[in-house]
PDB file of C-alpha atoms in Angstrom:
ATOM      1  CA  ASP E   1       0.000   0.000   0.000  1.00  0.00           C
ATOM      2  CA  VAL E   2       1.542   3.280  -1.136  1.00  0.00           C
ATOM      3  CA  LYS E   3       2.088   5.851   1.534  1.00  0.00           C
ATOM      4  CA  VAL E   4       2.955   9.429   2.242  1.00  0.00           C
ATOM      5  CA  THR E   5       3.564  10.040   5.905  1.00  0.00           C
ATOM      6  CA  GLN E   6       3.954  13.282   7.774  1.00  0.00           C
ATOM      7  CA  SER E   7       5.865  13.480  11.025  1.00  0.00           C
ATOM      8  CA  SER E   8       3.107  14.972  13.155  1.00  0.00           C
ATOM      9  CA  ARG E   9      -0.640  15.182  12.917  1.00  0.00           C
ATOM     10  CA  TYR E  10      -0.821  18.147  15.284  1.00  0.00           C
ATOM     11  CA  LEU E  11       1.892  20.600  16.267  1.00  0.00           C
ATOM     12  CA  VAL E  12       1.870  23.653  18.527  1.00  0.00           C
ATOM     13  CA  LYS E  13       4.752  26.109  18.359  1.00  0.00           C
ATOM     14  CA  ARG E  14       5.512  29.577  19.617  1.00  0.00           C
ATOM     15  CA  THR E  15       6.105  32.686  17.532  1.00  0.00           C
ATOM     16  CA  GLY E  16       9.739  32.924  16.461  1.00  0.00           C
ATOM     17  CA  GLU E  17      10.493  29.221  16.766  1.00  0.00           C
ATOM     18  CA  LYS E  18      12.093  27.312  13.929  1.00  0.00           C
ATOM     19  CA  VAL E  19       9.715  24.595  12.790  1.00  0.00           C
ATOM     20  CA  PHE E  20      10.435  21.488  10.733  1.00  0.00           C
ATOM     21  CA  LEU E  21       7.659  19.576   9.026  1.00  0.00           C
ATOM     22  CA  GLU E  22       8.780  16.242   7.645  1.00  0.00           C
ATOM     23  CA  CYS E  23       7.290  14.242   4.821  1.00  0.00           C
ATOM     24  CA  VAL E  24       8.336  10.769   3.709  1.00  0.00           C
ATOM     25  CA  GLN E  25       7.050   8.739   0.773  1.00  0.00           C
ATOM     26  CA  ASP E  26       7.732   5.101   0.031  1.00  0.00           C
ATOM     27  CA  MET E  27       6.783   5.087  -3.654  1.00  0.00           C
ATOM     28  CA  ASP E  28      10.134   6.169  -5.120  1.00  0.00           C
ATOM     29  CA  HIS E  29       8.486   9.286  -6.524  1.00  0.00           C
ATOM     30  CA  GLU E  30      10.623  12.027  -7.997  1.00  0.00           C
ATOM     31  CA  ASN E  31       8.118  14.821  -7.408  1.00  0.00           C
ATOM     32  CA  MET E  32       7.204  16.080  -3.976  1.00  0.00           C
ATOM     33  CA  PHE E  33       5.026  19.024  -2.947  1.00  0.00           C
ATOM     34  CA  TRP E  34       4.113  21.108   0.070  1.00  0.00           C
ATOM     35  CA  TYR E  35       0.745  22.863   0.319  1.00  0.00           C
ATOM     36  CA  ARG E  36      -1.080  24.780   2.950  1.00  0.00           C
ATOM     37  CA  GLN E  37      -4.829  24.540   3.296  1.00  0.00           C
ATOM     38  CA  ASP E  38      -6.847  27.342   4.841  1.00  0.00           C
ATOM     39  CA  PRO E  39     -10.625  27.733   5.132  1.00  0.00           C
ATOM     40  CA  GLY E  40     -12.016  29.594   2.163  1.00  0.00           C
ATOM     41  CA  LEU E  41      -8.680  29.546   0.334  1.00  0.00           C
ATOM     42  CA  GLY E  42      -8.352  25.926  -0.691  1.00  0.00           C
ATOM     43  CA  LEU E  43      -4.905  24.434  -1.258  1.00  0.00           C
ATOM     44  CA  ARG E  44      -2.002  26.696  -2.114  1.00  0.00           C
ATOM     45  CA  LEU E  45       1.350  25.425  -3.315  1.00  0.00           C
ATOM     46  CA  ILE E  46       4.297  26.500  -1.181  1.00  0.00           C
ATOM     47  CA  TYR E  47       7.240  24.629  -2.710  1.00  0.00           C
ATOM     48  CA  PHE E  48       7.830  21.600  -4.844  1.00  0.00           C
ATOM     49  CA  SER E  49      10.776  19.465  -5.861  1.00  0.00           C
ATOM     50  CA  TYR E  50      11.420  17.416  -8.979  1.00  0.00           C
ATOM     51  CA  ASP E  51      14.441  15.591  -7.648  1.00  0.00           C
ATOM     52  CA  VAL E  52      16.928  15.372  -4.832  1.00  0.00           C
ATOM     53  CA  LYS E  53      18.451  18.754  -3.995  1.00  0.00           C
ATOM     54  CA  MET E  54      16.075  20.494  -6.396  1.00  0.00           C
ATOM     55  CA  LYS E  55      13.405  22.909  -5.303  1.00  0.00           C
ATOM     56  CA  GLU E  56      11.003  25.280  -7.003  1.00  0.00           C
ATOM     57  CA  LYS E  57       8.897  28.040  -5.492  1.00  0.00           C
ATOM     58  CA  GLY E  58       5.184  27.662  -5.580  1.00  0.00           C
ATOM     59  CA  ASP E  59       2.640  30.437  -5.186  1.00  0.00           C
ATOM     60  CA  ILE E  60       3.304  31.359  -1.547  1.00  0.00           C
ATOM     61  CA  PRO E  61       6.959  30.581  -0.655  1.00  0.00           C
ATOM     62  CA  GLU E  62       7.503  33.611   1.585  1.00  0.00           C
ATOM     63  CA  GLY E  63       8.428  32.641   5.118  1.00  0.00           C
ATOM     64  CA  TYR E  64       9.198  29.039   4.155  1.00  0.00           C
ATOM     65  CA  SER E  65      12.139  27.033   2.898  1.00  0.00           C
ATOM     66  CA  VAL E  66      12.526  23.374   1.979  1.00  0.00           C
ATOM     67  CA  SER E  67      15.119  20.660   1.982  1.00  0.00           C
ATOM     68  CA  ARG E  68      15.353  17.510  -0.129  1.00  0.00           C
ATOM     69  CA  GLU E  69      18.512  15.624   0.735  1.00  0.00           C
ATOM     70  CA  LYS E  70      17.056  12.190  -0.009  1.00  0.00           C
ATOM     71  CA  LYS E  71      14.559  11.181  -2.622  1.00  0.00           C
ATOM     72  CA  GLU E  72      11.995   9.919  -0.147  1.00  0.00           C
ATOM     73  CA  ARG E  73      12.070  12.876   2.219  1.00  0.00           C
ATOM     74  CA  PHE E  74      10.933  16.476   1.716  1.00  0.00           C
ATOM     75  CA  SER E  75      11.104  18.867   4.638  1.00  0.00           C
ATOM     76  CA  LEU E  76       9.307  22.162   5.034  1.00  0.00           C
ATOM     77  CA  ILE E  77      11.017  24.689   7.286  1.00  0.00           C
ATOM     78  CA  LEU E  78       9.521  27.720   8.937  1.00  0.00           C
ATOM     79  CA  GLU E  79      12.603  29.748   9.857  1.00  0.00           C
ATOM     80  CA  SER E  80      10.763  31.933  12.358  1.00  0.00           C
ATOM     81  CA  ALA E  81       7.176  30.870  12.833  1.00  0.00           C
ATOM     82  CA  SER E  82       4.499  33.522  12.880  1.00  0.00           C
ATOM     83  CA  THR E  83       0.821  33.351  13.820  1.00  0.00           C
ATOM     84  CA  ASN E  84      -0.241  33.768  10.196  1.00  0.00           C
ATOM     85  CA  GLN E  85       1.436  30.455   9.455  1.00  0.00           C
ATOM     86  CA  THR E  86      -1.134  28.639  11.573  1.00  0.00           C
ATOM     87  CA  SER E  87      -2.628  26.271   9.034  1.00  0.00           C
ATOM     88  CA  MET E  88      -3.021  22.717   7.778  1.00  0.00           C
ATOM     89  CA  TYR E  89       0.066  21.612   5.860  1.00  0.00           C
ATOM     90  CA  LEU E  90      -0.247  18.869   3.275  1.00  0.00           C
ATOM     91  CA  CYS E  91       2.556  16.978   1.615  1.00  0.00           C
ATOM     92  CA  ALA E  92       2.158  15.081  -1.665  1.00  0.00           C
ATOM     93  CA  SER E  93       4.253  13.097  -4.094  1.00  0.00           C
ATOM     94  CA  SER E  94       3.937  11.936  -7.684  1.00  0.00           C
ATOM     95  CA  LEU E  95       5.781  10.374 -10.540  1.00  0.00           C
ATOM     96  CA  PRO E  96       6.945  12.693 -13.288  1.00  0.00           C
ATOM     97  CA  PRO E  97       5.613  14.522 -15.180  1.00  0.00           C
ATOM     98  CA  THR E  98       3.739  16.871 -12.879  1.00  0.00           C
ATOM     99  CA  VAL E  99       0.426  16.071 -14.553  1.00  0.00           C
ATOM    100  CA  ASN E 100       0.347  12.672 -12.919  1.00  0.00           C
ATOM    101  CA  GLU E 101      -1.899  12.115  -9.926  1.00  0.00           C
ATOM    102  CA  GLN E 102      -0.546  13.193  -6.594  1.00  0.00           C
ATOM    103  CA  PHE E 103      -0.623  11.067  -3.457  1.00  0.00           C
ATOM    104  CA  PHE E 104      -1.235  13.032  -0.303  1.00  0.00           C
ATOM    105  CA  GLY E 105      -0.284  12.590   3.319  1.00  0.00           C
ATOM    106  CA  PRO E 106      -2.778  13.051   6.166  1.00  0.00           C
ATOM    107  CA  GLY E 107      -1.638  16.599   6.903  1.00  0.00           C
ATOM    108  CA  THR E 108      -0.092  18.419   9.853  1.00  0.00           C
ATOM    109  CA  ARG E 109      -2.232  20.935  11.654  1.00  0.00           C
ATOM    110  CA  LEU E 110       0.195  23.578  12.894  1.00  0.00           C
ATOM    111  CA  THR E 111      -0.801  26.156  15.461  1.00  0.00           C
ATOM    112  CA  VAL E 112       1.573  29.039  16.123  1.00  0.00           C
ATOM    113  CA  LEU E 113       0.880  30.864  19.385  1.00  0.00           C
TER     114      LEU E 113
ATOM    115  CA  ALA S   1      -3.249  33.683 -15.404  1.00  0.00           C
ATOM    116  CA  GLN S   2      -4.789  30.389 -14.458  1.00  0.00           C
ATOM    117  CA  LYS S   3      -7.760  30.238 -12.191  1.00  0.00           C
ATOM    118  CA  VAL S   4     -10.123  27.579 -10.917  1.00  0.00           C
ATOM    119  CA  THR S   5     -13.497  28.603  -9.522  1.00  0.00           C
ATOM    120  CA  GLN S   6     -15.726  26.378  -7.452  1.00  0.00           C
ATOM    121  CA  ALA S   7     -18.616  28.685  -6.771  1.00  0.00           C
ATOM    122  CA  GLN S   8     -20.439  26.285  -4.447  1.00  0.00           C
ATOM    123  CA  THR S   9     -18.832  26.576  -1.035  1.00  0.00           C
ATOM    124  CA  GLU S  10     -21.096  24.064   0.646  1.00  0.00           C
ATOM    125  CA  ILE S  11     -23.889  21.766  -0.560  1.00  0.00           C
ATOM    126  CA  SER S  12     -26.258  19.549   1.414  1.00  0.00           C
ATOM    127  CA  VAL S  13     -28.405  16.870  -0.170  1.00  0.00           C
ATOM    128  CA  VAL S  14     -30.382  13.957   1.154  1.00  0.00           C
ATOM    129  CA  GLU S  15     -28.989  10.486   0.573  1.00  0.00           C
ATOM    130  CA  LYS S  16     -29.870   8.967  -2.825  1.00  0.00           C
ATOM    131  CA  GLU S  17     -30.266  12.346  -4.466  1.00  0.00           C
ATOM    132  CA  ASP S  18     -28.041  13.279  -7.388  1.00  0.00           C
ATOM    133  CA  VAL S  19     -25.681  16.194  -6.926  1.00  0.00           C
ATOM    134  CA  THR S  20     -23.466  18.171  -9.300  1.00  0.00           C
ATOM    135  CA  LEU S  21     -20.358  20.032  -8.231  1.00  0.00           C
ATOM    136  CA  ASP S  22     -19.377  22.869 -10.531  1.00  0.00           C
ATOM    137  CA  CYS S  23     -15.877  23.776 -11.673  1.00  0.00           C
ATOM    138  CA  VAL S  24     -15.007  26.622 -14.018  1.00  0.00           C
ATOM    139  CA  TYR S  25     -11.434  27.245 -15.080  1.00  0.00           C
ATOM    140  CA  GLU S  26      -9.402  29.911 -16.852  1.00  0.00           C
ATOM    141  CA  THR S  27      -6.216  29.387 -18.830  1.00  0.00           C
ATOM    142  CA  ARG S  28      -4.640  30.897 -21.918  1.00  0.00           C
ATOM    143  CA  ASP S  29      -3.039  27.613 -22.921  1.00  0.00           C
ATOM    144  CA  THR S  30      -4.512  25.120 -25.357  1.00  0.00           C
ATOM    145  CA  THR S  31      -2.861  22.217 -23.579  1.00  0.00           C
ATOM    146  CA  TYR S  32      -3.867  21.717 -19.984  1.00  0.00           C
ATOM    147  CA  TYR S  33      -5.041  19.102 -17.521  1.00  0.00           C
ATOM    148  CA  LEU S  34      -7.972  19.125 -15.149  1.00  0.00           C
ATOM    149  CA  PHE S  35      -8.368  17.088 -11.993  1.00  0.00           C
ATOM    150  CA  TRP S  36     -10.823  16.267  -9.251  1.00  0.00           C
ATOM    151  CA  TYR S  37      -9.705  15.248  -5.776  1.00  0.00           C
ATOM    152  CA  LYS S  38     -11.766  14.163  -2.782  1.00  0.00           C
ATOM    153  CA  GLN S  39     -10.823  15.033   0.806  1.00  0.00           C
ATOM    154  CA  PRO S  40     -12.759  12.880   3.281  1.00  0.00           C
ATOM    155  CA  PRO S  41     -12.887  13.747   6.990  1.00  0.00           C
ATOM    156  CA  SER S  42      -9.622  11.815   7.547  1.00  0.00           C
ATOM    157  CA  GLY S  43      -7.845  14.609   5.665  1.00  0.00           C
ATOM    158  CA  GLU S  44      -5.924  12.814   2.902  1.00  0.00           C
ATOM    159  CA  LEU S  45      -6.816  14.019  -0.549  1.00  0.00           C
ATOM    160  CA  VAL S  46      -7.625  11.211  -2.932  1.00  0.00           C
ATOM    161  CA  PHE S  47      -7.289  11.492  -6.689  1.00  0.00           C
ATOM    162  CA  LEU S  48     -10.514  10.901  -8.625  1.00  0.00           C
ATOM    163  CA  ILE S  49      -9.877  11.805 -12.254  1.00  0.00           C
ATOM    164  CA  ARG S  50      -7.591  13.577 -14.706  1.00  0.00           C
ATOM    165  CA  ARG S  51      -8.664  14.969 -18.058  1.00  0.00           C
ATOM    166  CA  ASN S  52      -6.511  16.555 -20.745  1.00  0.00           C
ATOM    167  CA  SER S  53      -7.748  19.430 -22.862  1.00  0.00           C
ATOM    168  CA  PHE S  54      -7.892  17.360 -26.035  1.00  0.00           C
ATOM    169  CA  ASP S  55     -10.246  14.777 -24.633  1.00  0.00           C
ATOM    170  CA  GLU S  56     -13.758  16.134 -24.240  1.00  0.00           C
ATOM    171  CA  GLN S  57     -15.409  12.784 -23.804  1.00  0.00           C
ATOM    172  CA  ASN S  58     -17.472  12.542 -20.691  1.00  0.00           C
ATOM    173  CA  GLU S  59     -16.367   9.958 -18.177  1.00  0.00           C
ATOM    174  CA  ILE S  60     -18.392   7.685 -15.970  1.00  0.00           C
ATOM    175  CA  SER S  61     -17.048   5.616 -13.109  1.00  0.00           C
ATOM    176  CA  GLY S  62     -19.750   3.876 -11.153  1.00  0.00           C
ATOM    177  CA  ARG S  63     -21.889   6.566  -9.516  1.00  0.00           C
ATOM    178  CA  TYR S  64     -19.433   9.291 -10.513  1.00  0.00           C
ATOM    179  CA  SER S  65     -19.491  11.122 -13.821  1.00  0.00           C
ATOM    180  CA  TRP S  66     -17.660  14.107 -15.216  1.00  0.00           C
ATOM    181  CA  ASN S  67     -18.802  16.571 -17.886  1.00  0.00           C
ATOM    182  CA  PHE S  68     -15.971  18.451 -19.614  1.00  0.00           C
ATOM    183  CA  GLN S  69     -17.091  21.341 -21.819  1.00  0.00           C
ATOM    184  CA  LYS S  70     -14.376  23.483 -23.366  1.00  0.00           C
ATOM    185  CA  SER S  71     -16.953  25.894 -24.778  1.00  0.00           C
ATOM    186  CA  THR S  72     -17.894  26.961 -21.254  1.00  0.00           C
ATOM    187  CA  SER S  73     -14.530  26.167 -19.608  1.00  0.00           C
ATOM    188  CA  SER S  74     -16.224  23.841 -17.194  1.00  0.00           C
ATOM    189  CA  PHE S  75     -15.445  20.448 -15.753  1.00  0.00           C
ATOM    190  CA  ASN S  76     -18.403  19.473 -13.604  1.00  0.00           C
ATOM    191  CA  PHE S  77     -18.675  16.426 -11.386  1.00  0.00           C
ATOM    192  CA  THR S  78     -21.917  14.564 -10.731  1.00  0.00           C
ATOM    193  CA  ILE S  79     -22.584  11.973  -8.068  1.00  0.00           C
ATOM    194  CA  THR S  80     -25.623   9.846  -8.788  1.00  0.00           C
ATOM    195  CA  ALA S  81     -27.600   8.271  -5.964  1.00  0.00           C
ATOM    196  CA  SER S  82     -25.436   9.907  -3.330  1.00  0.00           C
ATOM    197  CA  GLN S  83     -24.380   8.052  -0.206  1.00  0.00           C
ATOM    198  CA  VAL S  84     -23.284   9.244   3.213  1.00  0.00           C
ATOM    199  CA  VAL S  85     -19.727   8.096   2.414  1.00  0.00           C
ATOM    200  CA  ASP S  86     -19.625  10.708  -0.345  1.00  0.00           C
ATOM    201  CA  SER S  87     -19.556  13.433   2.308  1.00  0.00           C
ATOM    202  CA  ALA S  88     -16.238  15.210   1.821  1.00  0.00           C
ATOM    203  CA  VAL S  89     -14.597  18.298   0.427  1.00  0.00           C
ATOM    204  CA  TYR S  90     -14.087  18.080  -3.321  1.00  0.00           C
ATOM    205  CA  PHE S  91     -11.400  20.018  -5.137  1.00  0.00           C
ATOM    206  CA  CYS S  92     -11.093  20.791  -8.803  1.00  0.00           C
ATOM    207  CA  ALA S  93      -7.592  21.594 -10.093  1.00  0.00           C
ATOM    208  CA  LEU S  94      -5.766  22.699 -13.240  1.00  0.00           C
ATOM    209  CA  ILE S  95      -2.237  22.305 -14.606  1.00  0.00           C
ATOM    210  CA  ASP S  96      -1.222  24.127 -17.778  1.00  0.00           C
ATOM    211  CA  ARG S  97       2.102  25.058 -19.360  1.00  0.00           C
ATOM    212  CA  ASP S  98       3.251  26.704 -16.133  1.00  0.00           C
ATOM    213  CA  ASP S  99       3.454  23.188 -14.742  1.00  0.00           C
ATOM    214  CA  LYS S 100       2.126  24.279 -11.345  1.00  0.00           C
ATOM    215  CA  ILE S 101      -1.128  22.859 -10.107  1.00  0.00           C
ATOM    216  CA  ILE S 102      -3.810  25.362  -9.152  1.00  0.00           C
ATOM    217  CA  PHE S 103      -6.607  24.151  -6.904  1.00  0.00           C
ATOM    218  CA  GLY S 104     -10.046  25.617  -6.536  1.00  0.00           C
ATOM    219  CA  LYS S 105     -11.241  26.527  -3.057  1.00  0.00           C
ATOM    220  CA  GLY S 106     -13.215  23.339  -2.736  1.00  0.00           C
ATOM    221  CA  THR S 107     -16.859  22.409  -2.256  1.00  0.00           C
ATOM    222  CA  ARG S 108     -17.900  20.816   1.018  1.00  0.00           C
ATOM    223  CA  LEU S 109     -20.559  18.205   0.341  1.00  0.00           C
ATOM    224  CA  HIS S 110     -22.863  16.942   3.082  1.00  0.00           C
ATOM    225  CA  ILE S 111     -24.937  13.872   2.359  1.00  0.00           C
ATOM    226  CA  LEU S 112     -27.722  13.673   4.932  1.00  0.00           C
ATOM    227  CA  PRO S 113     -29.086  10.261   5.905  1.00  0.00           C
TER     228      PRO S 113
END
């Protein structure tokens, strides 16, 4: 059974903290994605990666960075968390090209106090 | 610029009724792909269908059907004889030459027993 796992289901952090959200997939997919989901705004793409050590900005990269040191793992980093980054974060992976279906993880609900 | 509009924020129907979820898209490209994803209460988005811009044939999969009309830039999704398990948030999405997926804001569907 194919899987995308995210390190935490719920996370509470304080303003200014550095936050790491981890995503691991076991499908040997080249493409990986990070989204945030907010009520009334749908899913918005933060960053994506086509391969190890590659990264591309999505629509809302400000305040975030990513790391892809291994093919199966894609990390989202909040360098200095702020309250407006309270959200649901979803990770996904797919085979190339990008038009293939994406497989999603269960999400991490991050609250920044 | 690309855009995906799901005008219905929330819909409630009684079990066994048919329901149609609307999706209208905007793109300047002639080659593009459209998608529908389902997000059940567990949170993981699940791929339902992909359509490319050159294939206007309607698709039926069990109780699900999709109506793609380029003339009106719409890709609507119909559930026939709805069931409680169909309750979820449904997202329509678009990828064009930009190669970035754009999601609509989603339609929350409640199927009442």
